Structure formats: C-alpha cells, structure tokens
mmCIF file of C-alpha atoms and ligand atoms in Angstrom:
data_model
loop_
_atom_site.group_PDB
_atom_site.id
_atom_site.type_symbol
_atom_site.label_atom_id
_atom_site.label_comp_id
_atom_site.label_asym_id
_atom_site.label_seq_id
_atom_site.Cartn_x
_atom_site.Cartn_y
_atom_site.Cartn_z
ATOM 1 C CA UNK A 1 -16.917 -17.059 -12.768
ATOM 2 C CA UNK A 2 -14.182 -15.878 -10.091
ATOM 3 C CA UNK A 3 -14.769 -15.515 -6.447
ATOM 4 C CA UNK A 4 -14.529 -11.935 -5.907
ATOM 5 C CA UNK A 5 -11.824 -10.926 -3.365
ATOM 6 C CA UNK A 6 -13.241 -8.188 -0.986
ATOM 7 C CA UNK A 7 -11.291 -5.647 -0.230
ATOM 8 C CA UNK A 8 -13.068 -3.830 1.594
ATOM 9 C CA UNK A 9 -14.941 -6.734 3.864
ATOM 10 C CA UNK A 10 -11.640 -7.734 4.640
ATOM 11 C CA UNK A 11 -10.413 -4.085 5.484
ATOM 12 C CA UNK A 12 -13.466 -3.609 8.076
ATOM 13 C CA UNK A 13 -12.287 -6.313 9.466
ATOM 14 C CA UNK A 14 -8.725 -4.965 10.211
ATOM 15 C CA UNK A 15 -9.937 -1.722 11.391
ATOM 16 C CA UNK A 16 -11.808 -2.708 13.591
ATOM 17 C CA UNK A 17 -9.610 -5.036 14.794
ATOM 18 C CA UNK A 18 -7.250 -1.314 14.959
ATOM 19 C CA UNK A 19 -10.500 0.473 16.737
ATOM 20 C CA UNK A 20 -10.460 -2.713 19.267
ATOM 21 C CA UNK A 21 -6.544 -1.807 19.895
ATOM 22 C CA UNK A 22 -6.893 1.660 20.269
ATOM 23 C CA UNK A 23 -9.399 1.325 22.728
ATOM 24 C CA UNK A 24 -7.670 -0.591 24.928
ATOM 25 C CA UNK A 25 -4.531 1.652 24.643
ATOM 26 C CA UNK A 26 -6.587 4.291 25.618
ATOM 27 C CA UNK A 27 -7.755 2.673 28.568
ATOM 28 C CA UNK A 28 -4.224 2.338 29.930
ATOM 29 C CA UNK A 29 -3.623 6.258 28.893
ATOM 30 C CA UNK A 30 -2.032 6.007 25.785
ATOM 31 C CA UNK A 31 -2.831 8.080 22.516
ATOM 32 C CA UNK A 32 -2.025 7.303 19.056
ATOM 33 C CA UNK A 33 -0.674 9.830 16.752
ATOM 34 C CA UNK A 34 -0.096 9.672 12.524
ATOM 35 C CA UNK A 35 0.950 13.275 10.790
ATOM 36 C CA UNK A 36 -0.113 13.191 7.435
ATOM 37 C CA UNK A 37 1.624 15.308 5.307
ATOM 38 C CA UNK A 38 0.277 17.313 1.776
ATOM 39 C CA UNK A 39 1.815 19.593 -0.280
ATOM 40 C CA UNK A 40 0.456 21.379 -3.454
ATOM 41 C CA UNK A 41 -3.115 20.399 -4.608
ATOM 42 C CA UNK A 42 -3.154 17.306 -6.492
ATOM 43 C CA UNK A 43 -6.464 16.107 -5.877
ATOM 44 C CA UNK A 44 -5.978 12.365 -6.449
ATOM 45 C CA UNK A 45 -3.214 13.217 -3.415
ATOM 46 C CA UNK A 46 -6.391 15.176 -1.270
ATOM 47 C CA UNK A 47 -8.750 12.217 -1.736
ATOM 48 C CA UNK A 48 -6.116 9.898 -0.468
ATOM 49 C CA UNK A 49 -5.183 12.185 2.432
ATOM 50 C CA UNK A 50 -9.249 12.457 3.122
ATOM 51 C CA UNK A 51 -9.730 8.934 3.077
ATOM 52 C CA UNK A 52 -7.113 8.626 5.325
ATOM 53 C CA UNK A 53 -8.042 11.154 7.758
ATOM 54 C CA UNK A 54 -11.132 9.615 7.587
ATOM 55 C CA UNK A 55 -10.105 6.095 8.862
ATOM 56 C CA UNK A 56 -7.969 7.081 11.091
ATOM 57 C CA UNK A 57 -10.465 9.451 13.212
ATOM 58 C CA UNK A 58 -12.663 5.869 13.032
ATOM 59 C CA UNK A 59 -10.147 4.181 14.596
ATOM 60 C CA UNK A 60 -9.782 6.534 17.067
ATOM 61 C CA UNK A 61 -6.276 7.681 16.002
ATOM 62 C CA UNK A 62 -5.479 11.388 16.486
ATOM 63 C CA UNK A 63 -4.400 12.745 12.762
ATOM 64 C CA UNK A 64 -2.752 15.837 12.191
ATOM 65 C CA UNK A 65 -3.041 17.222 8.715
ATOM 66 C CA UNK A 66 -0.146 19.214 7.542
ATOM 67 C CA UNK A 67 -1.318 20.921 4.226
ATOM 68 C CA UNK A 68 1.501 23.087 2.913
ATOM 69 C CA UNK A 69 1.380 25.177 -0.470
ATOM 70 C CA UNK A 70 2.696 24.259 -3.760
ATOM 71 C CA UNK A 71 5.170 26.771 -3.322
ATOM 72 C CA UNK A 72 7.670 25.024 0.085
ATOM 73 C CA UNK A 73 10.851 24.600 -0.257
ATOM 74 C CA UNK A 74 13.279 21.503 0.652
ATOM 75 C CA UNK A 75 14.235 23.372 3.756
ATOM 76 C CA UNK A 76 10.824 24.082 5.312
ATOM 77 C CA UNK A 77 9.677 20.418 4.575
ATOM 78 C CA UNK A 78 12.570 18.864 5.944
ATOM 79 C CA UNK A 79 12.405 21.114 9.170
ATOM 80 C CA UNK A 80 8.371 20.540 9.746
ATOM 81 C CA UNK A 81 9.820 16.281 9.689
ATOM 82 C CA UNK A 82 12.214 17.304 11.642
ATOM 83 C CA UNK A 83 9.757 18.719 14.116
ATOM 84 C CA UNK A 84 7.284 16.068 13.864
ATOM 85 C CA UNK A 85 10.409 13.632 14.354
ATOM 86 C CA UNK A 86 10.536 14.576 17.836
ATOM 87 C CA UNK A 87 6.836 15.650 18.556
ATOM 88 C CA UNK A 88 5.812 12.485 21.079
ATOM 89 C CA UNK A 89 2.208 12.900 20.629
ATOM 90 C CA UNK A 90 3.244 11.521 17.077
ATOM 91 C CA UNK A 91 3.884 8.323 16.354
ATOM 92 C CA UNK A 92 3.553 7.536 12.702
ATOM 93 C CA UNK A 93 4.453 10.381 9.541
ATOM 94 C CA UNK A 94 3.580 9.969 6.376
ATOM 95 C CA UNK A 95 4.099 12.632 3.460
ATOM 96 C CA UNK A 96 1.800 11.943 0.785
ATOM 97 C CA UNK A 97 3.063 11.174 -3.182
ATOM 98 C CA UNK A 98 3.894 12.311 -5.185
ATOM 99 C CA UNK A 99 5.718 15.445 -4.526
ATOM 100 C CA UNK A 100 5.928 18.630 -6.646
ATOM 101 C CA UNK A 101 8.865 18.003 -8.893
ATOM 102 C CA UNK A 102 11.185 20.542 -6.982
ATOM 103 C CA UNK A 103 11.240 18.457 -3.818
ATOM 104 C CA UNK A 104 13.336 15.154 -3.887
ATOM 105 C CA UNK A 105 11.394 12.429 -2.842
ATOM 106 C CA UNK A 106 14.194 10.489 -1.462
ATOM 107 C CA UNK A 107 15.965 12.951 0.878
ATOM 108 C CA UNK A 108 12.351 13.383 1.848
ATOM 109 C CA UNK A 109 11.756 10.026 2.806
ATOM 110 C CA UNK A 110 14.937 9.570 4.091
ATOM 111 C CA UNK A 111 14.543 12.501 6.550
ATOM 112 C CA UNK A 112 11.453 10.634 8.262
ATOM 113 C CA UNK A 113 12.544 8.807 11.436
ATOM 114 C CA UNK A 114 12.615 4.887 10.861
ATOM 115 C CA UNK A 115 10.827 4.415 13.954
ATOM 116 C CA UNK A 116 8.236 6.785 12.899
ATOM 117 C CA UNK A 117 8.250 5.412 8.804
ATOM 118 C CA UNK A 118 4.637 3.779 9.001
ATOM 119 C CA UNK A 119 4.840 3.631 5.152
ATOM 120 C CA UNK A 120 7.710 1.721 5.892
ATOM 121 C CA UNK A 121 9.822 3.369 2.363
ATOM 122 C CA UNK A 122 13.036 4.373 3.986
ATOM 123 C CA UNK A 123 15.916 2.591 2.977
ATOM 124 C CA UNK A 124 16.335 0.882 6.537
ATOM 125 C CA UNK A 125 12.593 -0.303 6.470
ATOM 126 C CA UNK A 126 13.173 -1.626 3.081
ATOM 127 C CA UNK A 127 16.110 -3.080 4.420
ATOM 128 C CA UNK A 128 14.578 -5.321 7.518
ATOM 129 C CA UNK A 129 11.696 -6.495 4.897
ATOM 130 C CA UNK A 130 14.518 -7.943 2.299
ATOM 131 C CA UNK A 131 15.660 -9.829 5.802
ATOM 132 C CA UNK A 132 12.311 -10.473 6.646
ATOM 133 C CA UNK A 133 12.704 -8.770 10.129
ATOM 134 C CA UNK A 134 10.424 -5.955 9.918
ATOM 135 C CA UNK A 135 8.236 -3.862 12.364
ATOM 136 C CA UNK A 136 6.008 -1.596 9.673
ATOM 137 C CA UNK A 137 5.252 -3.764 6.011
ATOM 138 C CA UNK A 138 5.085 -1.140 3.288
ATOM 139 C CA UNK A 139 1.554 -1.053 3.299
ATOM 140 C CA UNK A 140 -0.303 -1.892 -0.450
ATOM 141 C CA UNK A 141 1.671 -5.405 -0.715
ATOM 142 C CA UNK A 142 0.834 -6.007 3.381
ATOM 143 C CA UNK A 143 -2.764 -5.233 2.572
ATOM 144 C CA UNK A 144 -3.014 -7.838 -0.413
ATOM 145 C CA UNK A 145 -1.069 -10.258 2.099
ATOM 146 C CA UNK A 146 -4.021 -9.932 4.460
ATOM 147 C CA UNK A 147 -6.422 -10.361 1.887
ATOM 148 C CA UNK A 148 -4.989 -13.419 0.148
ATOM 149 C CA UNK A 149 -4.896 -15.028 4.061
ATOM 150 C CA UNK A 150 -8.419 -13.680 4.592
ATOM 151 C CA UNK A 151 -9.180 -16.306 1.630
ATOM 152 C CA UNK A 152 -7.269 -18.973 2.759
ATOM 153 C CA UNK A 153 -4.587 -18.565 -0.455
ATOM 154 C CA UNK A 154 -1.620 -19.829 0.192
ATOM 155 C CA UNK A 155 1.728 -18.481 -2.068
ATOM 156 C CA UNK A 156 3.821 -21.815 -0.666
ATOM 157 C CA UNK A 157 4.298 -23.973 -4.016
ATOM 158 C CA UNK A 158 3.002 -21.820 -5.945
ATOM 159 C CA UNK A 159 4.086 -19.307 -9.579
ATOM 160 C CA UNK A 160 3.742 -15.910 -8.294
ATOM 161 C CA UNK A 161 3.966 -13.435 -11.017
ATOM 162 C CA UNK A 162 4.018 -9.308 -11.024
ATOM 163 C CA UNK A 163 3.744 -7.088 -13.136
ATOM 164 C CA UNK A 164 5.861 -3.618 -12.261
ATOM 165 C CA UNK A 165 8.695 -3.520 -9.652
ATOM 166 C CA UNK A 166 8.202 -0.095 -8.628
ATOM 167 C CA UNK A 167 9.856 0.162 -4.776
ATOM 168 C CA UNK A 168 6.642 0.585 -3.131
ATOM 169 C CA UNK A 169 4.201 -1.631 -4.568
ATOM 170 C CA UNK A 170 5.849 -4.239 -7.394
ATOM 171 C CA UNK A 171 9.272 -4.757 -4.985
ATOM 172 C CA UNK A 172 8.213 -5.463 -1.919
ATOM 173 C CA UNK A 173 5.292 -7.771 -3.219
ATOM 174 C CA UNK A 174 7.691 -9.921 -4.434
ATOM 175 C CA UNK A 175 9.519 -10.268 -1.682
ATOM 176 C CA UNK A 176 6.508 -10.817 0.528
ATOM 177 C CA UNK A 177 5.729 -13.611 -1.685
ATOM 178 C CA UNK A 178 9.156 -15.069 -1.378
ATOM 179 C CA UNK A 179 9.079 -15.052 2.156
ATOM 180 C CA UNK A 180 5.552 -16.802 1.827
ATOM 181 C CA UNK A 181 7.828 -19.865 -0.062
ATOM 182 C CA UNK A 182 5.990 -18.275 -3.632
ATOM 183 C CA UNK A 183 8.056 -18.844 -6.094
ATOM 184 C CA UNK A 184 8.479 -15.419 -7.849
ATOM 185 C CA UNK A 185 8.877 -13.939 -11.100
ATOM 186 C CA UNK A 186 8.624 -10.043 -11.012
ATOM 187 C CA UNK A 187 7.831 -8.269 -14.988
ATOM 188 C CA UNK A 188 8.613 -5.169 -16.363
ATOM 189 C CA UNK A 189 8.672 -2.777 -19.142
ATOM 190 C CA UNK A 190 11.363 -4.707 -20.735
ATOM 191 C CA UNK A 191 10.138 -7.913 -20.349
ATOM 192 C CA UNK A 192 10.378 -9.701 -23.492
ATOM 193 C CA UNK A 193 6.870 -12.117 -24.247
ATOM 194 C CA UNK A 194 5.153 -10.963 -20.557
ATOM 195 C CA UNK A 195 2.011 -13.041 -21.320
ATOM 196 C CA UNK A 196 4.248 -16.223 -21.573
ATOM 197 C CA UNK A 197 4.659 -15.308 -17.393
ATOM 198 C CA UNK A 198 1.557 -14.209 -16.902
ATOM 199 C CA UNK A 199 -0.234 -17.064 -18.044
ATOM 200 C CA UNK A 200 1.900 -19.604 -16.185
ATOM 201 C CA UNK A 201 0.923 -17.601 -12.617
ATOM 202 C CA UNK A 202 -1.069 -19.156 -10.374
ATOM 203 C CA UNK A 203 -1.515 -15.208 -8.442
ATOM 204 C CA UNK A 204 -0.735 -12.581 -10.360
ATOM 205 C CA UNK A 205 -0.379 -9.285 -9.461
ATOM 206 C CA UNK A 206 -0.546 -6.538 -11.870
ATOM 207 C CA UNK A 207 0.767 -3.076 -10.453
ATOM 208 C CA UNK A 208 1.807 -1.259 -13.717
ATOM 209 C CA UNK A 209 -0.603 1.690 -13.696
ATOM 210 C CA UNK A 210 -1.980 0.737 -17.034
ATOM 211 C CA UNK A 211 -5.612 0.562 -17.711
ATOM 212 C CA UNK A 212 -6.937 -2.912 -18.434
ATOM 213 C CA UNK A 213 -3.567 -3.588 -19.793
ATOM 214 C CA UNK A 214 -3.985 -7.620 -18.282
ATOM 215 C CA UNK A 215 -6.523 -8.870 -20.509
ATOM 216 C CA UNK A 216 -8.198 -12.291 -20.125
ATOM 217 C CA UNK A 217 -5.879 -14.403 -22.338
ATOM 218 C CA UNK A 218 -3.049 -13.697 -20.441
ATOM 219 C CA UNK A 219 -4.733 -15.150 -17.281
ATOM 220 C CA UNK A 220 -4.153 -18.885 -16.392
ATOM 221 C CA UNK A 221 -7.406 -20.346 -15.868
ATOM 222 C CA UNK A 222 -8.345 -20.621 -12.123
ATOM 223 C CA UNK A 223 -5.567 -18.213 -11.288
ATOM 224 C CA UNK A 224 -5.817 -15.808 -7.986
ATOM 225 C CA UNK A 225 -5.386 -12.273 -9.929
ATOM 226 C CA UNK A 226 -4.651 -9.414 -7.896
ATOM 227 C CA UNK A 227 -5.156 -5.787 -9.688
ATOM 228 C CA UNK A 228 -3.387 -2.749 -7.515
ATOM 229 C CA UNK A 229 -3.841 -0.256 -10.386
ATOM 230 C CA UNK A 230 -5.783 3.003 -9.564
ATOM 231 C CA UNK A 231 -6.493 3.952 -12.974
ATOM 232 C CA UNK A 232 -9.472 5.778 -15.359
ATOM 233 C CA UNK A 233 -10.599 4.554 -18.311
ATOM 234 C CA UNK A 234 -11.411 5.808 -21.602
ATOM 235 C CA UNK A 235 -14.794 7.931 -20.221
ATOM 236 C CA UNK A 236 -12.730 8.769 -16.563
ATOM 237 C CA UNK A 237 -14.377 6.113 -14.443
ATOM 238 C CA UNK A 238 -11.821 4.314 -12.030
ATOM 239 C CA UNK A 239 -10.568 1.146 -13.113
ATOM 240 C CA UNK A 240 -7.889 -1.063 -12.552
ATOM 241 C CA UNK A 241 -4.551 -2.494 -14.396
ATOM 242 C CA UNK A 242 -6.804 -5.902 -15.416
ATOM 243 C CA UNK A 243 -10.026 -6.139 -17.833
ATOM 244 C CA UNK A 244 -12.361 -7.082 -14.998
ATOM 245 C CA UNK A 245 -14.831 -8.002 -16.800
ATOM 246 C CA UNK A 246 -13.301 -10.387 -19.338
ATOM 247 C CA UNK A 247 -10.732 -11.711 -16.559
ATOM 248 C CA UNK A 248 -13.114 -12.842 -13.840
ATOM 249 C CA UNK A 249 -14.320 -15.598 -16.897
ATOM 250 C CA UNK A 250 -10.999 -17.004 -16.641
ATOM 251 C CA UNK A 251 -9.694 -16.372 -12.788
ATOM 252 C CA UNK A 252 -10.703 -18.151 -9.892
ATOM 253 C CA UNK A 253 -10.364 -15.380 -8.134
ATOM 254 C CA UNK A 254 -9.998 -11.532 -8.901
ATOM 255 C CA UNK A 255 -10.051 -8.440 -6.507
ATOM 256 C CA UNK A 256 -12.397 -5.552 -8.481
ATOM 257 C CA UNK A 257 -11.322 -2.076 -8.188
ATOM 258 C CA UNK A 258 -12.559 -0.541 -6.448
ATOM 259 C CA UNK A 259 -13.196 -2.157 -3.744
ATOM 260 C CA UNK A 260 -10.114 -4.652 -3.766
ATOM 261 C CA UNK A 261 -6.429 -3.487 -3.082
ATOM 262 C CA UNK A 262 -7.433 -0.338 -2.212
ATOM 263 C CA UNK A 263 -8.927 -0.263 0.927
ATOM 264 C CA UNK A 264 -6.505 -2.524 2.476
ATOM 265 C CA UNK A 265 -3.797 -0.052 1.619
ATOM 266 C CA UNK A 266 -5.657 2.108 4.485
ATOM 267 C CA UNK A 267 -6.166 -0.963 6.585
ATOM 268 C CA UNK A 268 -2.036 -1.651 6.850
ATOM 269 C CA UNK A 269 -1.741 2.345 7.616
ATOM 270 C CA UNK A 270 -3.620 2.467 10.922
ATOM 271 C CA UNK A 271 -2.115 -0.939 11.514
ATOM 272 C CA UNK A 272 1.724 0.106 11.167
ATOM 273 C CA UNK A 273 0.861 3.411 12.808
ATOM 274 C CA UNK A 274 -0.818 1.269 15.887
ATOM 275 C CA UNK A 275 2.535 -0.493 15.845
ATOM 276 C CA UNK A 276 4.907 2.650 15.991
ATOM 277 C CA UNK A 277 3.108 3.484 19.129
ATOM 278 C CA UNK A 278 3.909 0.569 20.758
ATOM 279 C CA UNK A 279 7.055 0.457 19.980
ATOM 280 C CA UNK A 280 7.445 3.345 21.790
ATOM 281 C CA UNK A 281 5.465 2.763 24.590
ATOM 282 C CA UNK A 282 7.296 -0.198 24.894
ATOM 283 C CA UNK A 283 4.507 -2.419 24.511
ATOM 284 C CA UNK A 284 6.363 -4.846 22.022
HETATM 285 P P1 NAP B 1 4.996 2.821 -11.156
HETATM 286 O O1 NAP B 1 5.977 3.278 -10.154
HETATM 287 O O2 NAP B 1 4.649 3.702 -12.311
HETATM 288 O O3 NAP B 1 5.490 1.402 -11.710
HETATM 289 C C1 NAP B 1 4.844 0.792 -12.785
HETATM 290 C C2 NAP B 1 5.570 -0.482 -13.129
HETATM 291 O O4 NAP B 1 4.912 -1.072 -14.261
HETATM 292 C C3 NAP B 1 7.036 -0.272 -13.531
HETATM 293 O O5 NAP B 1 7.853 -1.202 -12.897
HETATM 294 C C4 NAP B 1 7.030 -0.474 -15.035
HETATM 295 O O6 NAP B 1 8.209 -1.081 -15.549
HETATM 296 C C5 NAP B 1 5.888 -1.451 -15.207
HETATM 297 N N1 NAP B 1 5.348 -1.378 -16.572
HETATM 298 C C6 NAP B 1 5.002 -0.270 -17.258
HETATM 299 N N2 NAP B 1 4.601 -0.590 -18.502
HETATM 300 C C7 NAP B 1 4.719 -1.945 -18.590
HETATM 301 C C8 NAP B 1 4.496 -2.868 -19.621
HETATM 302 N N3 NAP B 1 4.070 -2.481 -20.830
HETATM 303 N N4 NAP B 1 4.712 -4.180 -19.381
HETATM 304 C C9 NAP B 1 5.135 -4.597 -18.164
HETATM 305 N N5 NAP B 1 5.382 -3.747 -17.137
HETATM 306 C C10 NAP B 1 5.182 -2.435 -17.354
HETATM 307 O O7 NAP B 1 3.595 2.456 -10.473
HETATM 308 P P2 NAP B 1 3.217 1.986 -8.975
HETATM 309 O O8 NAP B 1 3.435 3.117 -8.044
HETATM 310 O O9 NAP B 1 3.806 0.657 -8.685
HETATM 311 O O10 NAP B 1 1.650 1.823 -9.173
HETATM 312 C C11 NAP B 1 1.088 0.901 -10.085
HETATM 313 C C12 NAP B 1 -0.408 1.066 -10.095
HETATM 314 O O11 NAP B 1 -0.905 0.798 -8.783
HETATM 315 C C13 NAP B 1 -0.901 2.484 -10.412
HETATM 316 O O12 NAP B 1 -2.131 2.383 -11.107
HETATM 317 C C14 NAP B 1 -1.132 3.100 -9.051
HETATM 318 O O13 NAP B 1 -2.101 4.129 -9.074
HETATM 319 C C15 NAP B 1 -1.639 1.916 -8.304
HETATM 320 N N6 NAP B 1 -1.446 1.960 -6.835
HETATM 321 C C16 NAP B 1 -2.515 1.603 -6.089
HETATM 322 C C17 NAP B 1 -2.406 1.564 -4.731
HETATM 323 C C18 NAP B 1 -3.585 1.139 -3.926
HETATM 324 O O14 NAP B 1 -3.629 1.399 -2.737
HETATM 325 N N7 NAP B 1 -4.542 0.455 -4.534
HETATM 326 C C19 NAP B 1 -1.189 1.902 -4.104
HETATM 327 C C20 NAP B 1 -0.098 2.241 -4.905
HETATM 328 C C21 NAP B 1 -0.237 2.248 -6.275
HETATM 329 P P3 NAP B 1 9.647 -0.325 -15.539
HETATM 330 O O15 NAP B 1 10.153 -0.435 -14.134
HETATM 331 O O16 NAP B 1 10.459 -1.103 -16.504
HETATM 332 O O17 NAP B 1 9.391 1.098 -15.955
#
C-alpha cells in the first residue's frame, strides 16, 4: 500500500513557518496585507475565500474581503484593483475564480499589479516562471513542489507525467518539473492512448477535473501520484481526479483528497503574499 502524502501536515508546517515570519515583521513595524476579492455567490468560490480568510488571520496577515454582487460591471472591478493597486497597507490581491461570465478574466488579471500578483497568473509572472526567475510561484503546482520535497522525492531523472495543461495548475507544473531536471510529458483531451503515458510516469499528476478518471491500471507500480482535482462523486462527496482507493494498491505514494493538494494551495498563498511585502519593504 502507498505512503500517503500529507497535505495538510506538510501545510502546518509552512504556515507556521509564515506565522514565524510575520511575527518577526511585526516586530520591526511592518504589516502584511492580501485583498481577497469575490464576486457573485458561487459557493465553492465562498468556501475558498473562507478558508482563505481563515489562514491568513492565523498567520497573522491582515485580509480584506471585497465581496461585490453578481451584478458589477468591468468598470467598477477594474477601478476597486485599481484602488487596491495603490493602497500600501496591501500587499498581495487576489480575485477569486471563476468570474461571472460577463467579466473577462484576463483583462482582470491583467489589471492586478505584478508586484502585487500573489497568484502569480499575469502574463509577466507567467513569464519569469518559464525563465525560472520568479518572485511569487503560481501557487497549486508550488504547493505540490513543497510537498514532494517534504518527502524527499526528487523529479531529477525521472518521467513526469500530467494530465491537463490548464495555465494555472497543468502549465506551470510542468514547467516546475522541468526546472527540477523531470523529464516531462504534459496530456490532454486530445491525447491519443493517455494510459500508454500514464503508466510509464514515475509522478504523475492528474489535474483534469474529472472524477476518478485515473484508475489503478493506468498507474505504474511504485509511482508518486499526485491528484489536484477538487471534484464530487456520484452521491456529492469530494473526491479527487484518481480512484484512491484502487490506486494507492499500485502507487508508492498518493496524496488523498482531501487532505493532499489542497491545503498546500493555501500554504503557497500566505507564502507569496509574505513575499510581496518584502519586496516592498525592501527586505529582499
Ligand atoms: P481545467 O482548466 O478544466 O483543465 C482541465 C484539463 O484537463 C484540460 O487541460 C483538459 O484538456 C484536460 N482533460 C479534460 N478531459 C481530459 C481527458 N479525457 N483526458 C486527458 N485530459 C483531459 O481544470 P484546472 O483548473 O486545471 O483544474 C483541474 C482540477 O484541479 C479540477 O478538479 C479543479 O477543481 C482542481 N483544482 C484544485 C486545486 C487545489 O487547490 N487542490 C487548485 C486548482 C484546481 P484540454 O486542454 O485539451 O481541454
């Protein structure tokens, strides 16, 4: 049976490694800011904004919820970033997705001040990560980073396979990988025969939103399997993109969900947003 990967031991770990930081930033008399920005009422969106909110009043972090109504325009978005661009108190924004389908995502993200882009999806964050010269990591992929090191897993050598390339999960994995000498295969939807990749990975990562779509046969035996799918299952419970049960026969190691990618995703948040603020205190 697979070592189980844990999440969330290793995200305690991290925050209160943040808390530590904070702390001591304090102590010199500097605060630490993150806006987090809501609009509409999706309530997958609100628990995520909670649990955020949450962690980041643990780590002594000062949040600021924006929640604005279905109803707000481009305009009035754009000019509450713009306002929070230049608020100092501030340091990291985030705007939670996804957005009602008459905003645009991009000119959205885009608007957010690099320096300030502690989800790091702005085309100039994306940017230094494909150079490998980054401040903020985009935070899922940095989280499973930090989890896979927390085991001693090393990608150097070794098949790296995922499954989705979306640009803030499947994407930037990959690359993180590369950097980490993996070498990298990244699946899709058109991928022709997917289980002859998957079952030559040695970590595999399945982000395709799919519930228990990566069943046990398509996992190499021993493998490292990584599941960042947030999904429900046929009676509603949360469950991820791999068949947990079946796969942790086969890996060597599996992260559940939930309890695996997840928290870490939270983890990298207060990190990057601990790392804005320094930036502009001029601390690094
Ligand atoms: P997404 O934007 O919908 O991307 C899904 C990817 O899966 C796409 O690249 C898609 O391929 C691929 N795909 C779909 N069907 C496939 C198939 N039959 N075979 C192979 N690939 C297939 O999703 P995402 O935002 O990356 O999220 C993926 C999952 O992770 C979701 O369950 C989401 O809730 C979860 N998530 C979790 C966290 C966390 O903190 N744990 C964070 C973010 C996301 P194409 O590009 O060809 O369409």
């Amino acid at each position: 049976m697979a070592t189980i990967l844990d999440g969330k031991a290793v995200s305690q770990k991290v925050k209160e490694e943040v808390r530590e930081e904070v702390t001591a930033l304090k102590a010199k008399g500097y605060s630490v800011g993150l806006a987090v920005i809501i609009v509409g009422d999706n309530p997958a969106s609100r628990t995520y904004v909670n649990n955020k909110k949450k962690a980041c009043e643990m780590a002594g972090i000062v949040s600021e919820e924006y929640a604005l109504p279905e109803s707000t325009t481009m305009e009035e978005l754009l000019a509450l970033i713009d306002e929070l661009n230049h608020k100092e108190s501030i340091h990291g924004i985030l705007c939670q997705l996804p957005l009602p389908k008459h905003l645009d995502e991009k000119e959205v993200i885009a608007a957010i001040s690099v320096s300030k882009d502690v989800d790091a999806f702005s085309a100039q964050n994306v940017g230094h990560i494909m150079i490998g010269d980054y401040a903020f990591l985009p935070c899922t992929p940095a989280g499973i980073m930090e989890i896979l090191k927390a085991y001693d897993i090393h990608p150097e050598g070794k098949n790296c396979v995922v499954v989705g390339r979306s640009n803030i999960v499947g994407k930037p994995m990959a690359m993180l990988l590369l950097q980490q000498n993996g070498t990298v295969t990244v699946c899709h939807s058109k991928t022709v025969g997917l289980e002859n990749y998957t079952r030559n990975a040695d970590i595999l990562v399945a982000a395709v939103g799919i519930p228990k779509f990566i069943k046990a046969d398509m996992i190499k035996k021993g493998a490292v399997v990584i599941d960042v799918g947030m999904d429900r299952d046929e009676n509603g419970k949360l469950c991820g993109d791999v068949d947990f049960e079946a796969a942790k026969e086969v890996a060597g190691y599996i992260t559940p969900v939930p309890g695996g990618v997840g928290p870490m995703t939270i983890a990298t948040l207060l990190k990057n947003t601990v790392t804005a603020a320094k930036q502009v205190y001029g601390l690094i």
